[in-house]
Short mmCIF file of C-alpha atoms (C1' of nucleotides) in Angstrom, two decimals:
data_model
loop_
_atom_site.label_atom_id
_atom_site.label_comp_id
_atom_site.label_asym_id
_atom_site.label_seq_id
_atom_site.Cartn_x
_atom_site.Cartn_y
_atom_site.Cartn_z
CA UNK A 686 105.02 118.79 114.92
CA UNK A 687 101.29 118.22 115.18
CA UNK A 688 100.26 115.85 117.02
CA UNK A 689 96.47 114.40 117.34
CA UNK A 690 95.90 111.79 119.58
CA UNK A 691 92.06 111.76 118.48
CA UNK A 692 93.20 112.00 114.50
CA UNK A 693 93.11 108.22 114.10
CA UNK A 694 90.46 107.50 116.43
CA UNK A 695 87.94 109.94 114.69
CA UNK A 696 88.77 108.89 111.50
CA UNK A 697 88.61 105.00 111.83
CA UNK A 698 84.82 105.59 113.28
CA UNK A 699 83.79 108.07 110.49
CA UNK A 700 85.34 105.82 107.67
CA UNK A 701 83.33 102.76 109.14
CA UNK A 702 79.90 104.53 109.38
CA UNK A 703 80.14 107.42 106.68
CA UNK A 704 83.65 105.80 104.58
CA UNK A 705 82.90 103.84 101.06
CA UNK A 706 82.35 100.60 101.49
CA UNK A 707 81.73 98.06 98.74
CA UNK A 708 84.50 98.79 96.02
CA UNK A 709 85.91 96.04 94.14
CA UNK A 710 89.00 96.26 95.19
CA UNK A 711 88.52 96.28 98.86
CA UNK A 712 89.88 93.25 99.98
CA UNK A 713 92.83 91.83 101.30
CA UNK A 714 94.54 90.13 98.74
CA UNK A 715 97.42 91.72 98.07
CA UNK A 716 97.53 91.32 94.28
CA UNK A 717 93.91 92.93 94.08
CA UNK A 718 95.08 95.73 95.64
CA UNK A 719 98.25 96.21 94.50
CA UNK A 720 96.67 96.28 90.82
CA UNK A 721 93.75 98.47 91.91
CA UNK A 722 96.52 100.84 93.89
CA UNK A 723 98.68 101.39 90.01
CA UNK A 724 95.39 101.75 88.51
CA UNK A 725 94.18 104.52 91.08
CA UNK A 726 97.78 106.63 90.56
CA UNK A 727 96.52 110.46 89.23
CA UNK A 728 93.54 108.49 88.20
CA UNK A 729 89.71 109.14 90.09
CA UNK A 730 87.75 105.94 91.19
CA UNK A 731 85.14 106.33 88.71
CA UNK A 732 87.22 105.67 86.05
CA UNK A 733 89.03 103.13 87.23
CA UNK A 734 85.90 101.18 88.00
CA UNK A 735 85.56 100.31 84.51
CA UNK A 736 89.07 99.12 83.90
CA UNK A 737 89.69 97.27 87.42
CA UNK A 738 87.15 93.87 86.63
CA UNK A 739 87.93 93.67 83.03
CA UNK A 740 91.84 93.50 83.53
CA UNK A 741 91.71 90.84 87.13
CA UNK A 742 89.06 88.66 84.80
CA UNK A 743 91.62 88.71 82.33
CA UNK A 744 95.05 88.16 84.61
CA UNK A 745 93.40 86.66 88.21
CA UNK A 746 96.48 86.22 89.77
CA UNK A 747 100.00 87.26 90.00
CA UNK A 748 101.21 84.20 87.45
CA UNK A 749 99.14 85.08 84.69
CA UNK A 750 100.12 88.46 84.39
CA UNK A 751 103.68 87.69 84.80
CA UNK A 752 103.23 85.12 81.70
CA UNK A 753 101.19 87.34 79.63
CA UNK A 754 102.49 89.34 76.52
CA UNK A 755 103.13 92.90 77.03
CA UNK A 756 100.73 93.60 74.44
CA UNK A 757 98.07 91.99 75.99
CA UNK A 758 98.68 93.49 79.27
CA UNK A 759 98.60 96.82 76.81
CA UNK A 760 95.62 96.33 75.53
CA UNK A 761 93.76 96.15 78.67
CA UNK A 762 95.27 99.46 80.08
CA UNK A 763 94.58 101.85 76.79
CA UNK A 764 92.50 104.40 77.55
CA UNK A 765 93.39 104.49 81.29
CA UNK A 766 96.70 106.72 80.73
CA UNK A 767 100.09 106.66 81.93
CA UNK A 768 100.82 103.35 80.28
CA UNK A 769 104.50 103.13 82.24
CA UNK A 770 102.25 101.89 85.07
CA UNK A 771 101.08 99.02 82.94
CA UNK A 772 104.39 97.77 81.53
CA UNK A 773 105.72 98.40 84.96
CA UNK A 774 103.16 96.59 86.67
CA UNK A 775 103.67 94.18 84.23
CA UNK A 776 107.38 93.70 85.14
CA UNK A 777 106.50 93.57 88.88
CA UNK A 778 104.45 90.60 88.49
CA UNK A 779 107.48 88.82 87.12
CA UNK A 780 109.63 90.34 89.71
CA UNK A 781 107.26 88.55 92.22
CA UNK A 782 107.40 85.38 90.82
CA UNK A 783 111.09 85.82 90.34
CA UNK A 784 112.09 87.59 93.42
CA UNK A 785 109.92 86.48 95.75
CA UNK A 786 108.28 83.18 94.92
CA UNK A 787 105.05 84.31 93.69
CA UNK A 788 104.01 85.51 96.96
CA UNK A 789 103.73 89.33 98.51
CA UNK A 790 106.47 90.50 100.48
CA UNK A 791 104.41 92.21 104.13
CA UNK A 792 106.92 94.35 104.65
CA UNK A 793 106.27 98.13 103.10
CA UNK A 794 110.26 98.44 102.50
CA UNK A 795 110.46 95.26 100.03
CA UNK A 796 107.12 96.24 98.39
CA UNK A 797 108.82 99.31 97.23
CA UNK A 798 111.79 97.28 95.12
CA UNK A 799 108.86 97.00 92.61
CA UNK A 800 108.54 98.68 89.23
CA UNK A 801 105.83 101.26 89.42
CA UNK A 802 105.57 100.79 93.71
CA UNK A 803 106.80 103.88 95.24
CA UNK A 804 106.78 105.02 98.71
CA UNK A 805 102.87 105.36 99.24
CA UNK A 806 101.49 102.84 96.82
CA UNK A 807 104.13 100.39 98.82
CA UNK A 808 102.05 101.20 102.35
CA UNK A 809 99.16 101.21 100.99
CA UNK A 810 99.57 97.57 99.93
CA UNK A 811 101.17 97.03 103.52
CA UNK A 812 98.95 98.81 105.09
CA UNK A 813 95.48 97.40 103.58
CA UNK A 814 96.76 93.64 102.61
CA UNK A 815 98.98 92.96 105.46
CA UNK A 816 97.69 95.86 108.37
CA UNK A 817 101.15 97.25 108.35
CA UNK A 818 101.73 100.89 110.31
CA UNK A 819 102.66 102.47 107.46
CA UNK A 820 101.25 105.93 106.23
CA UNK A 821 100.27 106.67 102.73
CA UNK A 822 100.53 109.81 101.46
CA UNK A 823 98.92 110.97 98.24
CA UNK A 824 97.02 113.86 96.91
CA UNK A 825 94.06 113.17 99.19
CA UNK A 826 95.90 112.77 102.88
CA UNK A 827 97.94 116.02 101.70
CA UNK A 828 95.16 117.88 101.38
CA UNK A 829 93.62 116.62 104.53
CA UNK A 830 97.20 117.14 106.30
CA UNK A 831 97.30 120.69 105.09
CA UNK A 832 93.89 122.30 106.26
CA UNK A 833 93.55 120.34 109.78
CA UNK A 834 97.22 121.26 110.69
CA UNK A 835 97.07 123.89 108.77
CA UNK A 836 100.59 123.44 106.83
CA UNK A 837 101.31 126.10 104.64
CA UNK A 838 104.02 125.23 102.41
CA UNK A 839 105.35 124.83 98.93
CA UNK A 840 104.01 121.47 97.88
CA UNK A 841 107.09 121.42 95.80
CA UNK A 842 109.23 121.80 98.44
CA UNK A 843 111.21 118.48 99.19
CA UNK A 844 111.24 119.41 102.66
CA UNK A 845 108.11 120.51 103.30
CA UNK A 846 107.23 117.18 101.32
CA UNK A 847 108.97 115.51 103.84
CA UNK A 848 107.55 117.30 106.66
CA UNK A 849 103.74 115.91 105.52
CA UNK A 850 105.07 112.31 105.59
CA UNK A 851 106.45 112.71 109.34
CA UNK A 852 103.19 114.36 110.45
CA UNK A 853 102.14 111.31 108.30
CA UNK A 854 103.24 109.17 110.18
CA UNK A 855 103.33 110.56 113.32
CA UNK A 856 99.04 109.74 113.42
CA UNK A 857 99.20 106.43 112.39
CA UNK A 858 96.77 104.75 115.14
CA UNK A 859 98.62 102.08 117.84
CA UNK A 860 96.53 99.56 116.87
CA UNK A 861 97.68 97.80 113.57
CA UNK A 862 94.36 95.61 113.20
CA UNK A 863 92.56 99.52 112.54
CA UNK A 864 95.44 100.03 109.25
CA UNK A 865 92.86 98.98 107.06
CA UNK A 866 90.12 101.50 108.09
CA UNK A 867 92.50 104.12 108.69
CA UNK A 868 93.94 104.05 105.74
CA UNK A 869 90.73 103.92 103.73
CA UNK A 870 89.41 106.70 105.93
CA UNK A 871 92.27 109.03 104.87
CA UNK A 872 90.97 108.62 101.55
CA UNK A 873 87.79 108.88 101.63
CA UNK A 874 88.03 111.71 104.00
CA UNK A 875 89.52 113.48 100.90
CA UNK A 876 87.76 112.35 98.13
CA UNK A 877 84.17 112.87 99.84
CA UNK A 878 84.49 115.46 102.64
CA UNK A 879 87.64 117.53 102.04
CA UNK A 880 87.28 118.39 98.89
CA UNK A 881 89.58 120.46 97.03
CA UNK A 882 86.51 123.17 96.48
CA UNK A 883 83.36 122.92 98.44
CA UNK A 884 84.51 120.56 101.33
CA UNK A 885 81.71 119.45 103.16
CA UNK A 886 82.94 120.69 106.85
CA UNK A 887 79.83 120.07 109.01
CA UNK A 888 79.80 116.39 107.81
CA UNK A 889 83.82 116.30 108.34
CA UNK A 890 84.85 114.24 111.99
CA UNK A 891 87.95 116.88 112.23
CA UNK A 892 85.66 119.85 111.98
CA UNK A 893 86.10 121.00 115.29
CA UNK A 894 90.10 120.38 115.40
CA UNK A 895 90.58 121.72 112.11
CA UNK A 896 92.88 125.03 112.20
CA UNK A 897 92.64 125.77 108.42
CA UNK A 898 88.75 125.73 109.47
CA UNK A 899 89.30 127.91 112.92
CA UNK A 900 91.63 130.32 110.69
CA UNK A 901 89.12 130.41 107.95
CA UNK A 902 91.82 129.23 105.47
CA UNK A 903 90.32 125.64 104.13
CA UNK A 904 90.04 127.95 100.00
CA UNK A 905 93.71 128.50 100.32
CA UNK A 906 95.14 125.78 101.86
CA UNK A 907 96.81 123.19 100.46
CA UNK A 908 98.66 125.83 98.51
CA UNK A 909 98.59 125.17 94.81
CA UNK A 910 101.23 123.98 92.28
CA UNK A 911 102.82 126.69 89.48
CA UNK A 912 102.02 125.44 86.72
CA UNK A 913 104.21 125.34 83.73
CA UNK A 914 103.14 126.60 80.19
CA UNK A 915 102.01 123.30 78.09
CA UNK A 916 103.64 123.45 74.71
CA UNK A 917 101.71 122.68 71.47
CA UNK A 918 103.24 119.41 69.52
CA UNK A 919 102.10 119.48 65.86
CA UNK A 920 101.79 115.60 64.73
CA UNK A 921 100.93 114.05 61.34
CA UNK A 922 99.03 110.40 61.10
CA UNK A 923 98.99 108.46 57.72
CA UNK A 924 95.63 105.85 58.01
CA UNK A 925 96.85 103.45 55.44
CA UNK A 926 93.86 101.21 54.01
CA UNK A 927 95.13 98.33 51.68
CA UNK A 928 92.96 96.12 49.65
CA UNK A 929 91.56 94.32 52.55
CA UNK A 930 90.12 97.07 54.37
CA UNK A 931 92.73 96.33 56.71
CA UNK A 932 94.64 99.24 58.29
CA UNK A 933 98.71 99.92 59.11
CA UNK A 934 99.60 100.06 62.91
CA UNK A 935 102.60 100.62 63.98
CA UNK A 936 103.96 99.86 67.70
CA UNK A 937 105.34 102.86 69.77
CA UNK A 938 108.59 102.66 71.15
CA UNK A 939 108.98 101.90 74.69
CA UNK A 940 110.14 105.39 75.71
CA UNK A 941 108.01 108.42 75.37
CA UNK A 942 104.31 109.25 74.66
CA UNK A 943 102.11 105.96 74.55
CA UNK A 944 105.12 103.93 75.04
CA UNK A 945 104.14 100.31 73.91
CA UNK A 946 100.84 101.91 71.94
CA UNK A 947 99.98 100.61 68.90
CA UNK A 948 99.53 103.93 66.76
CA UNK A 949 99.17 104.93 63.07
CA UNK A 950 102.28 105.81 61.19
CA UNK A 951 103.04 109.05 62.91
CA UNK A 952 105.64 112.04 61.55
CA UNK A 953 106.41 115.00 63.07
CA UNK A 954 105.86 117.03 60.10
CA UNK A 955 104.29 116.79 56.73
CA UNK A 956 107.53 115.96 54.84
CA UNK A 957 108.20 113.13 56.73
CA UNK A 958 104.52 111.98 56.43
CA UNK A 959 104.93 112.35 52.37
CA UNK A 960 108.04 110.14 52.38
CA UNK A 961 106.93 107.43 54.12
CA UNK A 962 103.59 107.24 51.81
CA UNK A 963 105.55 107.32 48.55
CA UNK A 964 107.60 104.24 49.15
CA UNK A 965 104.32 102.96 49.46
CA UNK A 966 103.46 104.35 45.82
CA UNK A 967 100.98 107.05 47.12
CA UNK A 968 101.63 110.77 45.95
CA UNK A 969 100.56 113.81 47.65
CA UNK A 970 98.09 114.18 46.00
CA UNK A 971 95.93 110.90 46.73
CA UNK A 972 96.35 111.92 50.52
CA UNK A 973 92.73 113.11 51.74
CA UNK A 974 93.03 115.24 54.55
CA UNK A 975 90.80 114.71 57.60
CA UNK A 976 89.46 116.65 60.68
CA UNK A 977 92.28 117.77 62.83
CA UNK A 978 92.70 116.16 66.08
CA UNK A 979 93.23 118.72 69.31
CA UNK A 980 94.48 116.12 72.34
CA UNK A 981 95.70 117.90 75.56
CA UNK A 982 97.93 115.78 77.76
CA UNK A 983 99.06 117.19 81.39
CA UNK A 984 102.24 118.79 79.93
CA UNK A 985 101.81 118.85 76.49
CA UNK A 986 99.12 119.82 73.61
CA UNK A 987 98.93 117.67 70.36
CA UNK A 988 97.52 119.15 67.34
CA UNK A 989 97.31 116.41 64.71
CA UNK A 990 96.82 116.11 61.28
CA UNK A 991 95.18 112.98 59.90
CA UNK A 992 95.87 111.97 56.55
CA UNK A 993 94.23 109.37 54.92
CA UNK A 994 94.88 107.14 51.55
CA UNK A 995 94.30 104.02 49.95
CA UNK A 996 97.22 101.89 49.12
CA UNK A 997 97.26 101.50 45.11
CA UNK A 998 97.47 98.07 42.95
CA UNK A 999 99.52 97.00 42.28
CA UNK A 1000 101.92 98.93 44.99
CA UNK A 1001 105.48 98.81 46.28
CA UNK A 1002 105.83 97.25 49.90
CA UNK A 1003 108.63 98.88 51.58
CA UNK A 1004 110.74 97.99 55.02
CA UNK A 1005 108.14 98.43 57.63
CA UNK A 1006 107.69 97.30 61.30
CA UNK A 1007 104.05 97.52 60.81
CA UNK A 1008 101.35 95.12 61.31
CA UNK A 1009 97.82 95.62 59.52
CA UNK A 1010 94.97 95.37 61.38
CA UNK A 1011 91.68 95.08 60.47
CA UNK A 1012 88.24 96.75 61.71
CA UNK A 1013 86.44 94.56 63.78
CA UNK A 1014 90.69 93.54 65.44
CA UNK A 1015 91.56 97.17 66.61
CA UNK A 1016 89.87 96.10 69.91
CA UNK A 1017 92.76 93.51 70.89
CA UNK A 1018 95.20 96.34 70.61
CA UNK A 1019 96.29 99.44 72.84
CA UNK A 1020 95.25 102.13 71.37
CA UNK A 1021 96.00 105.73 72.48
CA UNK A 1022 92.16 107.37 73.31
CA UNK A 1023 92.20 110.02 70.56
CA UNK A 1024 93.38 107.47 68.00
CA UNK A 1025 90.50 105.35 69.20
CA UNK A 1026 88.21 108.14 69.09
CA UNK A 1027 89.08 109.03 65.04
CA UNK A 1028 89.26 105.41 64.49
CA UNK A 1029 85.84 104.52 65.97
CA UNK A 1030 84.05 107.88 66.59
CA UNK A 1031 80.94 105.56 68.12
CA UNK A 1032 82.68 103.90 71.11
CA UNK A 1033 84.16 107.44 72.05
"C1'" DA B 226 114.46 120.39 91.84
"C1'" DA B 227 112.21 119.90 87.55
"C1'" DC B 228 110.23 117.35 84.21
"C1'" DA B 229 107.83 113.30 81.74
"C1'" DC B 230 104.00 110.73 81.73
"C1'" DG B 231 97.18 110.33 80.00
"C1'" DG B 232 92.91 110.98 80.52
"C1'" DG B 233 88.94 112.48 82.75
"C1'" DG B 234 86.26 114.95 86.48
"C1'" DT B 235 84.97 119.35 88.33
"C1'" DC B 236 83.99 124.01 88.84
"C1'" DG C 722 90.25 126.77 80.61
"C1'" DA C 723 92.53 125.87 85.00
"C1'" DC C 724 93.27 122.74 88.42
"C1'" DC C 725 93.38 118.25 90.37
"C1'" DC C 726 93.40 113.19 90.92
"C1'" DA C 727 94.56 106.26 95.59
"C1'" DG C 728 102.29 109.01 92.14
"C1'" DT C 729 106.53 107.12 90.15
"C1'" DG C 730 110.70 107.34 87.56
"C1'" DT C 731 114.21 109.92 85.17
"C1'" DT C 732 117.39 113.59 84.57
#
DNA sequence: AACACGGGGTC
DNA sequence: GACCCAGTGTT
């Protein structure tokens, strides 16, 4: 096992002079950075830094997210992506007020009996709120992990997985009062210096321990996923305008692609799409076809078909779950971002 | 172990 | 277009 007795100690003094410094969400109230922790999962800072004020002005504390309607909580998260992390973080909130009082469990193991909190999201809470020894371990210290130890393994290996968190944890620094810095440093070290391409190794505090470096192996190492083929998903939308200008949303279920979105009437084929517009009195031919709609997702890519139509007078109203929604309202609801983007081209 | 789950940044 | 990102949960 590697082992670096200068690891933490270098890293604690770069991340104070040469870390980031200044983000909202470094402080050390636990709430603020649990919430900024689920909003950084797979998602970059920059982007997050838009979200992360407009969601704590709207739910300060722990209470008022557990006592605020899903859809609200919904609403606030659209556009960021993986919206299980927003009705799970949603559910944690009331597990904390349920569970634990209203008040952050310290200890890294009890963080993790939270919806959305896994192992490293769990010490990073620990670790930054409370100055817990526990390691993180996401895409950045991997990375890290990999070149200055030079690790060479298959990242999805379970047990090589397992062998980055005992390295991990094996350089955690003695001193718990440096957990916040260290921690920080180990991303920052990632996300500024030890870059996936490029890194920056004469500005790196590990340059001259680093054996991916000494071997000349920092392009190839960490060793990259295989990455699967990303099927295409033909889907059909119906925009439904009645009278009022007002349009038909419909909420997603809770399982599944924008779980908990509020979407247009969407069919997985044109039949389907036809049928539900003629029990609203609308025949094919009064649907206007609009500009398809090419969405890529991680493991999947949408094609979709927007239809359009006007809903006739007078008109049958059939069973629906729908609610109608008008222009200037679309904003209180969660929208997936390419329905946003056809709905409202200007706010892209 | 493999897959589901968004959207955007970067090269 | 390919790869990655302050990962977790399900199967």
């Amino acid at each position: 096992m590697p082992h670096s007795p200068s690891f933490a100690c270098r890293l604690i003094a770069w991340q104070k002079t040469s870390g980031r410094h200044g983000l909202a969400w470094q402080v050390s109230d636990p709430y603020c950075v649990w919430l900024s922790e689920i909003m950084l999962q797979q998602t970059q800072v920059a982007t997050v830094s838009a979200y992360y004020p407009r969601f704590l002005a709207a739910f300060p504390n722990v209470h008022a997210l557990a006592a605020a309607a899903q859809d609200e909580v919904l609403a606030l998260w659209a556009g960021l992506g993986y919206y299980s992390r927003a009705r799970n973080l949603h559910k944690a909130a009331q597990q904390i007020v349920s569970d634990f009082g209203g008040t952050f469990p310290a200890e890294r193991r009890e963080l993790e009996t939270l919806c959305g909190v896994g192992r490293s999201t769990a010490a990073a809470i620990a670790a930054f709120a409370f100055k817990q020894r526990e390691t993180i371990l996401d895409g950045n210290v991997k990375r890290v992990l990999c070149r200055v130890f030079a690790l060479d393994g298959n990242p999805a290996d379970k047990a090589f997985e397992q062998q980055l968190w005992t390295v991990a944890e094996s350089l955690l620094p003695e001193c718990a009062d440096d957990m916040p810095a260290y921690t920080q440093g180990l991303m920052d070290l990632g996300a500024t210096v030890c870059k996936r391409s490029k890194p920056d190794c004469p500005a790196c505090p590990m340059t001259d321990i680093c054996q991916a470096k000494a071997q000349n192996r920092t392009a190839e190492l960490p060793r990259r996923k295989v990455s699967a083929a990303v099927p295409e998903v033909p889907l059909f939308w119906l925009k439904l305008t009645n009278g009022k200008g007002e349009i038909l949303l419909v909420k997603r279920p809770q399982q599944g692609i924008w779980a908990g979105l509020y979407c247009l009437p969407c069919f997985d084929d044109e039949t389907a799409l036809h049928r539900f517009a003629a029990a609203w009195g609308i025949a094919p031919v009064h649907l206007r076809a609009d500009t398809p709609v090419k969405h890529r997702l991680t493991h999947r890519l949408l094609r979709i078909a927007p239809f359009a139509a006007t809903l006739p007078d007078p008109h049958p109203t059939p069973e629906c779950n729908g609610t109608w929604v008008s222009a200037n309202a679309l904003a209180n609801h969660g929208l997936p971002k390419p329905l946003a983007r056809y709905l409202a081209p200007s706010n892209l």
